[in-house]
C-alpha positions as semicolon CSV with decimal commas, in nm:
position;residue;x (nm);y (nm);z (nm)
1;M;1,956;-0,045;-0,723
2;I;1,849;0,194;-0,429
3;E;1,734;0,425;-0,662
4;T;1,478;0,291;-0,887
5;M;1,233;0,185;-0,583
6;P;1,171;0,511;-0,356
7;G;0,845;0,717;-0,405
8;G;0,630;0,545;-0,101
9;I;0,293;0,762;-0,033
10;A;0,030;0,868;0,222
11;T;-0,290;1,030;0,254
12;L;-0,373;1,126;0,623
13;D;-0,542;1,367;0,853
14;Y;-0,295;1,430;1,000
15;N;-0,432;1,781;1,203
16;N;-0,819;1,613;1,203
17;D;-0,963;1,914;1,059
18;G;-1,187;1,688;0,768
19;L;-0,970;1,719;0,496
20;A;-0,685;1,407;0,338
21;D;-0,350;1,596;0,402
22;I;-0,014;1,432;0,145
23;F;0,295;1,219;0,284
24;F;0,566;1,178;0,082
25;T;0,904;1,022;0,055
26;N;1,283;1,091;-0,061
27;G;1,582;0,937;-0,149
28;A;1,897;1,045;0,030
29;K;2,279;1,141;-0,078
30;L;2,370;0,928;-0,280
31;P;2,714;0,797;-0,125
32;S;2,622;0,947;0,164
33;L;2,290;0,843;0,238
34;K;2,237;1,170;0,421
35;K;1,930;1,357;0,368
36;E;2,236;1,717;0,282
37;E;1,991;1,930;0,079
38;P;1,611;2,046;0,124
39;R;1,524;1,855;-0,268
40;F;1,574;1,522;-0,041
41;Y;1,315;1,554;0,255
42;N;1,069;1,366;0,372
43;R;0,698;1,639;0,246
44;L;0,366;1,637;0,400
45;F;0,185;1,883;0,227
46;R;-0,100;1,993;0,457
47;N;-0,538;1,996;0,250
48;D;-0,634;2,381;0,290
49;G;-0,959;2,258;0,109
50;G;-0,977;2,296;-0,296
51;M;-0,793;2,129;-0,424
52;K;-0,476;2,334;-0,299
53;F;-0,195;2,236;-0,058
54;T;0,024;2,392;0,171
55;D;0,401;2,218;0,239
56;V;0,417;2,198;0,621
57;T;0,783;2,031;0,619
58;L;0,983;2,156;0,865
59;E;0,676;2,277;1,125
60;A;0,547;1,953;1,129
61;G;0,982;1,852;1,193
62;V;0,906;1,554;0,916
63;Q;1,153;1,585;0,684
64;G;1,366;1,307;0,750
65;E;1,726;1,135;0,728
66;G;1,851;0,811;0,491
67;Y;1,724;0,685;0,235
68;S;1,365;0,671;0,228
69;Q;1,121;0,463;0,078
70;G;0,766;0,379;0,216
71;A;0,489;0,495;0,442
72;A;0,299;0,388;0,715
73;V;0,049;0,533;0,871
74;G;-0,174;0,471;1,189
75;D;-0,241;0,481;1,578
76;F;0,006;0,334;1,694
77;D;-0,033;0,514;2,085
78;N;-0,436;0,531;2,103
79;D;-0,478;0,962;2,099
80;G;-0,690;1,028;1,772
81;W;-0,433;1,143;1,635
82;V;-0,241;0,982;1,351
83;D;0,111;0,893;1,308
84;I;0,342;0,852;0,993
85;F;0,654;0,573;1,030
86;V;0,917;0,623;0,687
87;A;1,103;0,283;0,609
88;G;1,394;0,339;0,478
89;V;1,745;0,193;0,302
90;Y;1,918;0,102;0,738
91;A;1,723;0,420;0,888
92;N;1,373;0,334;0,944
93;I;1,213;0,658;1,111
94;L;0,906;0,643;1,369
95;Y;0,733;0,993;1,402
96;R;0,446;1,057;1,693
97;N;0,184;1,340;1,630
98;L;0,170;1,574;1,857
99;G;-0,190;1,720;1,820
100;N;-0,080;1,993;1,762
101;G;0,099;2,070;1,398
102;K;0,415;1,860;1,560
103;F;0,544;1,544;1,498
104;E;0,841;1,366;1,737
105;D;1,064;1,105;1,598
106;V;1,046;0,799;1,912
107;T;1,222;0,552;1,710
108;K;1,472;0,509;1,939
109;K;1,246;0,572;2,277
110;A;0,982;0,331;2,091
111;G;1,245;0,062;2,030
112;I;1,246;0,041;1,646
113;H;1,578;-0,064;1,482
114;S;1,674;0,018;1,132
115;K;1,871;-0,344;1,092
116;Y;1,792;-0,371;0,749
117;W;1,701;-0,210;0,334
118;A;1,298;-0,171;0,453
119;V;1,137;-0,115;0,226
120;A;0,717;-0,069;0,248
121;P;0,564;-0,069;0,610
122;G;0,304;-0,211;0,741
123;F;0,060;-0,099;1,016
124;F;-0,217;-0,432;1,185
125;D;-0,303;-0,568;1,485
126;Y;-0,219;-0,924;1,424
127;D;-0,262;-0,969;1,815
128;N;-0,627;-0,852;1,856
129;D;-0,496;-0,651;2,176
130;G;-0,616;-0,274;2,036
131;D;-0,320;-0,152;1,979
132;L;-0,170;-0,097;1,602
133;D;0,181;-0,350;1,574
134;L;0,368;-0,308;1,282
135;W;0,502;-0,456;1,049
136;V;0,838;-0,416;0,848
137;S;0,874;-0,554;0,439
138;N;1,267;-0,553;0,438
139;Y;1,397;-0,627;0,032
140;S;1,736;-0,754;0,089
141;K;2,130;-0,712;0,190
142;W;2,290;-0,414;-0,002
143;N;2,574;-0,175;0,079
144;L;2,728;0,105;-0,098
145;N;2,984;-0,103;-0,106
146;Y;2,854;-0,437;-0,319
147;D;2,765;-0,308;-0,643
148;P;2,816;-0,518;-0,917
149;V;2,832;-0,399;-1,272
150;C;2,557;-0,562;-1,500
151;G;2,410;-0,486;-1,872
152;D;2,588;-0,485;-2,194
153;P;2,996;-0,466;-2,203
154;V;2,966;-0,493;-2,527
155;R;2,812;-0,145;-2,634
156;K;2,965;0,003;-2,300
157;L;2,654;0,010;-2,166
158;R;2,577;-0,052;-1,802
159;V;2,206;-0,096;-1,645
160;Y;2,045;-0,180;-1,250
161;C;2,158;-0,499;-1,193
162;H;1,793;-0,869;-1,202
163;P;1,713;-0,894;-0,810
164;K;1,919;-1,217;-0,786
165;Y;2,204;-1,110;-0,777
166;Y;2,099;-0,942;-0,389
167;E;2,037;-1,198;-0,108
168;P;1,733;-1,196;-0,012
169;L;1,625;-1,054;0,360
170;P;1,288;-1,196;0,691
171;N;1,018;-0,973;0,731
172;T;1,028;-0,745;1,036
173;L;0,725;-0,774;1,316
174;F;0,742;-0,566;1,608
175;R;0,538;-0,617;1,885
176;N;0,336;-0,299;2,025
177;N;0,346;-0,282;2,428
178;G;0,048;-0,104;2,494
179;D;0,299;0,230;2,662
180;G;0,432;0,411;2,349
181;T;0,691;0,122;2,302
182;F;0,701;-0,176;2,020
183;T;0,940;-0,532;2,086
184;D;1,035;-0,741;1,743
185;V;0,921;-1,096;1,783
186;T;1,004;-1,122;1,459
187;E;1,198;-1,452;1,599
188;E;0,909;-1,653;1,789
189;A;0,662;-1,538;1,487
190;G;0,867;-1,789;1,258
191;L;0,901;-1,530;1,023
192;A;1,312;-1,547;1,084
193;E;1,327;-1,840;0,857
194;H;1,109;-1,714;0,542
195;R;1,326;-1,491;0,326
196;G;1,273;-1,272;0,099
197;R;1,359;-0,977;-0,121
198;G;0,958;-0,877;0,025
199;M;0,807;-0,560;-0,180
200;S;0,470;-0,421;-0,066
201;V;0,275;-0,553;0,193
202;G;-0,190;-0,687;0,262
203;F;-0,273;-0,738;0,549
204;L;-0,625;-1,003;0,531
205;D;-0,861;-1,214;0,750
206;Y;-0,818;-1,462;0,470
207;D;-0,952;-1,787;0,590
208;G;-1,209;-1,561;0,785
209;D;-1,099;-1,711;1,155
210;G;-1,108;-1,345;1,360
211;F;-0,706;-1,314;1,305
212;T;-0,529;-1,043;1,035
213;D;-0,252;-1,242;0,815
214;V;0,029;-1,137;0,594
215;F;0,047;-1,104;0,182
216;I;0,404;-1,036;0,111
217;T;0,519;-0,872;-0,290
218;N;0,849;-1,075;-0,335
219;D;1,083;-0,950;-0,648
220;N;1,091;-1,257;-0,816
221;L;1,034;-1,512;-0,575
222;P;0,734;-1,620;-0,504
223;N;0,581;-1,442;-0,270
224;F;0,449;-1,503;0,084
225;L;0,175;-1,596;0,158
226;F;0,188;-1,550;0,636
227;H;-0,097;-1,706;0,820
228;N;-0,173;-1,554;1,124
229;N;-0,221;-1,833;1,364
230;G;-0,398;-1,669;1,607
231;D;-0,123;-1,783;1,902
232;G;0,138;-1,521;1,844
233;T;0,305;-1,742;1,552
234;F;0,231;-1,708;1,139
235;T;0,281;-2,007;0,941
236;E;0,370;-1,938;0,536
237;E;0,114;-2,107;0,376
238;G;0,168;-1,922;0,002
239;L;0,264;-2,216;-0,246
240;W;-0,003;-2,414;-0,041
241;A;-0,345;-2,139;-0,023
242;G;-0,225;-2,072;-0,402
243;V;-0,074;-1,725;-0,429
244;A;0,284;-1,778;-0,396
245;L;0,336;-1,755;-0,802
246;L;0,030;-1,856;-1,167
247;D;-0,059;-2,109;-1,260
248;H;0,251;-2,096;-1,488
249;G;0,491;-2,159;-1,153
250;K;0,738;-1,879;-1,253
251;P;0,813;-1,644;-0,979
252;L;0,730;-1,206;-1,084
253;A;0,892;-0,942;-1,038
254;S;0,582;-0,852;-0,797
255;M;0,598;-0,515;-0,693
256;G;0,301;-0,336;-0,577
257;T;-0,025;-0,553;-0,419
258;D;-0,425;-0,425;-0,291
259;V;-0,632;-0,737;-0,032
260;R;-1,035;-0,617;-0,161
261;D;-1,327;-0,787;-0,250
262;F;-1,286;-0,767;-0,610
263;D;-1,631;-0,961;-0,689
264;N;-1,860;-0,883;-0,455
265;D;-1,860;-1,183;-0,334
266;G;-1,723;-1,161;0,047
267;H;-1,388;-1,249;0,090
268;A;-1,099;-1,070;0,030
269;D;-0,896;-1,099;-0,337
270;I;-0,526;-1,023;-0,368
271;A;-0,469;-0,867;-0,664
272;V;-0,018;-0,757;-0,766
273;T;0,137;-0,558;-1,024
274;A;0,469;-0,666;-1,156
275;L;0,685;-0,589;-1,529
276;A;0,570;-0,597;-1,877
277;G;0,483;-0,952;-2,000
278;E;0,432;-1,108;-1,660
279;T;0,113;-0,990;-1,669
280;F;-0,042;-0,810;-1,283
281;P;-0,167;-1,098;-1,103
282;L;-0,491;-1,172;-0,978
283;F;-0,578;-1,418;-0,703
284;R;-0,937;-1,539;-0,687
285;N;-1,034;-1,645;-0,283
286;R;-1,233;-1,911;-0,237
287;G;-1,375;-1,873;0,050
288;D;-1,214;-2,207;0,176
289;G;-0,845;-2,042;0,280
290;S;-0,741;-2,104;-0,071
291;F;-0,693;-1,919;-0,409
292;E;-0,743;-1,951;-0,736
293;D;-0,592;-1,801;-1,046
294;V;-0,843;-1,534;-1,239
295;T;-0,528;-1,309;-1,397
296;Y;-0,655;-1,423;-1,779
297;R;-1,032;-1,496;-1,684
298;S;-1,151;-1,161;-1,497
299;G;-0,976;-0,948;-1,809
300;M;-0,711;-0,794;-1,559
301;A;-0,442;-0,971;-1,804
302;A;-0,476;-0,865;-2,166
303;A;-0,556;-0,458;-1,979
304;S;-0,213;-0,495;-1,836
305;V;0,037;-0,722;-1,990
306;E;0,227;-0,454;-2,174
307;R;0,268;-0,218;-1,863
308;S;0,475;-0,232;-1,603
309;G;0,268;-0,189;-1,247
310;W;0,455;-0,010;-0,940
311;G;0,146;0,082;-0,710
312;L;-0,209;-0,031;-0,726
313;G;-0,545;-0,005;-0,578
314;F;-0,936;-0,155;-0,623
315;I;-1,168;0,191;-0,585
316;D;-1,490;0,257;-0,751
317;F;-1,401;0,557;-0,889
318;N;-1,803;0,578;-0,994
319;N;-1,972;0,462;-0,635
320;D;-2,137;0,207;-0,911
321;G;-2,110;-0,070;-0,651
322;W;-1,776;-0,272;-0,781
323;K;-1,364;-0,130;-0,715
324;D;-1,234;-0,087;-1,048
325;F;-0,878;-0,081;-1,120
326;F;-0,583;0,152;-1,085
327;S;-0,150;0,057;-1,145
328;A;0,084;0,328;-1,204
329;N;0,285;0,183;-1,421
330;S;0,669;0,231;-1,516
331;H;0,943;0,014;-1,631
332;A;1,229;-0,077;-1,328
333;N;1,536;-0,043;-1,615
334;D;1,541;0,336;-1,742
335;R;1,756;0,121;-2,005
336;I;1,519;-0,121;-2,044
337;E;1,433;0,033;-2,450
338;M;1,842;-0,092;-2,517
339;F;1,762;-0,383;-2,407
340;E;1,418;-0,468;-2,399
341;A;1,015;-0,407;-2,632
342;T;0,942;-0,187;-2,422
343;R;0,873;0,106;-2,239
344;Y;1,035;0,322;-1,931
345;R;0,826;0,534;-1,909
346;Q;0,446;0,472;-1,930
347;P;0,088;0,622;-1,861
348;N;-0,179;0,536;-1,604
349;S;-0,398;0,257;-1,570
350;V;-0,701;0,291;-1,502
351;M;-0,959;-0,024;-1,519
352;A;-1,362;-0,007;-1,514
353;N;-1,498;-0,319;-1,298
354;V;-1,753;-0,499;-1,501
355;G;-1,981;-0,764;-1,303
356;G;-1,594;-0,922;-1,179
357;R;-1,425;-0,870;-1,513
358;F;-1,139;-0,556;-1,555
359;H;-1,135;-0,370;-1,894
360;N;-0,918;-0,079;-1,931
361;V;-1,032;0,247;-1,995
362;S;-0,774;0,456;-1,945
363;A;-0,779;0,619;-2,231
364;E;-1,166;0,761;-2,135
365;A;-0,968;0,916;-1,813
366;G;-0,826;1,229;-2,037
367;P;-0,588;1,350;-2,280
368;D;-0,287;1,352;-1,995
369;F;-0,336;1,046;-1,782
370;Q;-0,186;0,938;-2,106
371;K;0,157;1,090;-2,060
372;P;0,402;0,900;-2,003
373;G;0,605;0,901;-1,634
374;N;0,870;0,725;-1,411
375;H;0,512;0,673;-1,162
376;R;0,557;0,439;-0,860
377;G;0,409;0,470;-0,507
378;N;0,006;0,586;-0,526
379;A;-0,290;0,653;-0,264
380;F;-0,598;0,719;-0,259
381;A;-0,884;0,970;-0,037
382;D;-1,128;1,180;-0,102
383;F;-0,908;1,461;-0,142
384;N;-1,268;1,771;-0,126
385;N;-1,504;1,545;-0,015
386;D;-1,752;1,484;-0,314
387;G;-1,751;1,123;-0,252
388;K;-1,540;1,080;-0,513
389;I;-1,201;0,901;-0,459
390;D;-0,811;1,045;-0,558
391;I;-0,491;0,906;-0,584
392;V;-0,181;1,143;-0,563
393;V;0,119;0,882;-0,752
394;S;0,489;0,968;-0,735
395;R;0,699;1,006;-1,034
396;L;1,175;0,977;-1,001
397;G;1,255;1,315;-1,042
398;E;1,015;1,454;-1,178
399;P;0,705;1,610;-0,980
400;A;0,436;1,409;-0,823
401;E;0,065;1,381;-0,938
402;L;-0,259;1,553;-0,827
403;W;-0,566;1,325;-1,028
404;E;-0,909;1,474;-0,948
405;N;-1,229;1,182;-0,974
406;I;-1,469;1,442;-1,212
407;S;-1,643;1,080;-1,338
408;P;-1,917;1,256;-1,431
409;V;-2,199;0,998;-1,351
410;K;-2,394;1,070;-0,958
411;N;-2,390;0,771;-0,825
412;H;-2,446;0,730;-0,430
413;W;-2,149;0,708;-0,182
414;I;-2,072;0,682;0,241
415;I;-1,789;0,697;0,348
416;L;-1,722;0,557;0,740
417;R;-1,471;0,613;0,911
418;L;-1,413;0,435;1,231
419;K;-1,367;0,465;1,589
420;G;-1,265;0,192;1,801
421;A;-1,350;0,115;2,172
422;K;-1,277;-0,213;2,224
423;S;-1,049;-0,238;1,923
424;N;-0,712;-0,015;1,746
425;R;-0,854;0,282;1,784
426;D;-0,827;0,313;1,418
427;G;-1,052;0,064;1,297
428;I;-0,794;-0,094;1,094
429;G;-0,883;-0,480;1,005
430;A;-1,287;-0,415;1,116
431;V;-1,438;-0,560;0,806
432;V;-1,861;-0,371;0,642
433;R;-2,044;-0,512;0,474
434;I;-2,298;-0,298;0,264
435;G;-2,562;-0,525;0,112
436;K;-2,362;-0,801;-0,131
437;Q;-2,091;-0,525;-0,095
438;W;-1,756;-0,593;0,102
439;N;-1,446;-0,403;0,298
440;V;-1,211;-0,364;0,511
441;M;-1,074;-0,063;0,703
442;N;-0,659;-0,122;0,635
443;T;-0,391;0,155;0,530
444;A;-0,138;-0,029;0,360
445;V;-0,222;0,015;-0,008
446;G;0,006;0,006;-0,362
447;Y;0,385;0,002;-0,340
448;A;0,497;0,106;-0,039
449;S;0,238;0,367;0,038
450;A;-0,040;0,417;0,258
451;S;-0,384;0,588;0,260
452;Y;-0,648;0,644;0,510
453;Y;-0,966;0,824;0,519
454;G;-1,179;0,523;0,585
455;V;-1,355;0,288;0,426
456;H;-1,534;0,353;0,108
457;F;-1,790;0,190;-0,111
458;G;-2,019;0,343;-0,405
459;L;-2,424;0,293;-0,362
460;G;-2,577;0,278;-0,733
461;A;-2,861;0,407;-0,719
462;L;-2,944;0,381;-0,370
463;E;-3,032;0,680;-0,147
464;R;-3,069;0,504;0,194
465;I;-2,904;0,219;0,275
466;P;-3,068;0,002;0,513
467;E;-2,814;-0,203;0,710
468;I;-2,432;-0,167;0,778
469;E;-2,231;-0,406;0,942
470;I;-1,951;-0,422;1,127
471;R;-1,732;-0,691;1,213
472;W;-1,441;-0,520;1,480
473;P;-1,163;-0,709;1,585
474;S;-1,251;-0,749;1,915
475;G;-1,520;-0,926;1,797
476;T;-1,832;-0,697;1,830
477;V;-2,020;-0,696;1,504
478;Q;-2,256;-0,372;1,504
479;K;-2,515;-0,308;1,279
480;L;-2,672;-0,008;1,093
481;T;-3,007;0,045;0,969
482;D;-3,188;0,299;0,785
483;V;-2,879;0,585;0,661
484;A;-2,863;0,852;0,462
485;A;-2,615;0,795;0,208
486;D;-2,412;1,064;0,078
487;Q;-2,216;1,129;0,395
488;V;-1,908;1,100;0,566
489;L;-2,040;0,910;0,859
490;V;-1,866;0,758;1,176
491;V;-1,876;0,551;1,358
492;E;-1,782;0,473;1,736
493;E;-1,822;0,127;1,827
494;P;-1,992;0,019;2,126
495;Q;-1,782;-0,005;2,457
């Protein structure tokens, strides 16, 4: 079962040269669960400019160990250098960025354990103390000795089993102690009793109370929405808030997620990928602590029903002021064509956001874009600093894909890179408004992946921005006026 689920990616500027680099997770040898050969190494590629990259895995010391699945990035020690966390099958790794092109494995020193099959991690500051905490979404109980036989015995076809055969697990929350160590606070935070098959994690303040909440996609179980009570505890509100299930009331093979404001109403919405025939759920935030299922009304159902999705993201690819939608597609079962009228290897999707409705424009993205693959994770960044957000996608057993955004429309843009003072140094959790557009500084996005490049806005014809409002996690509200478009702007939080 673990063979179907690797592929998490992270984008980050690990050497602070202003160019976004790429980190890939990778699997391991079976049954040893060890990276016995270089082909199993996790990989770090340094961006040399001009869409050219150099493999610096060994010199950086991040080849890893064990069967890796997902990645998270964030500056957990607030030293100005972005660190990496790798989630895996009983093998989690925390790498501290030393600032000299190398990383140090501080997993044991930091108090990070590897009790579970972990898939999707993410950094966020749940207690607003200025230090990044770590959430790890775990999948299910599994070991090499539990390997049930599933498929069609008459045709002698063996396939990967349905998730129902695997017992769910709780998520794990590590609180940052502010001294380079973490404490597992899963029990005291009220999370241990909620067991799911976690695939991805999204962070949002859905009710606007100033504390970051957590959305978890669960595979063939209701999704979780953990409301942050502001006192170190969480309450699971997925069903009451309307995001546990679609309106038909059936759980889906929920996989990736992104949480951003797709309709420019000032509230973070939730998108999810699932398997062919299930559609990609889209939950609109009503602004009163609840969500509505707008999968059909938004056009998302028609645009996604034939696809099985893993990674995804709300990104304004044409800089027109509306966040478009990308999904990395492939079925989970490599023999699905022998059982259902769908395909295993599938092309990716791009859906244009036109005033809050989505239209499948994948055919217009270029002939290469329509080539099928067994895609998994994806991450975003402006790799060549031209103001257009690019995409990197992983594939199982095949080369990765790097998609340069060559959208011809000359719309304006801005990218904000936030530097917290009272908040965490990354500014993770900060909410930014430009006109009717809202975006949030988050790094967790897609399926088991992370994107760390700043907060991007498409501006259309706007050459100068009258006002930018930033609500920092510390509660500070900062306003910038008369800001020029078409730049990467570094913003320091006021002391």
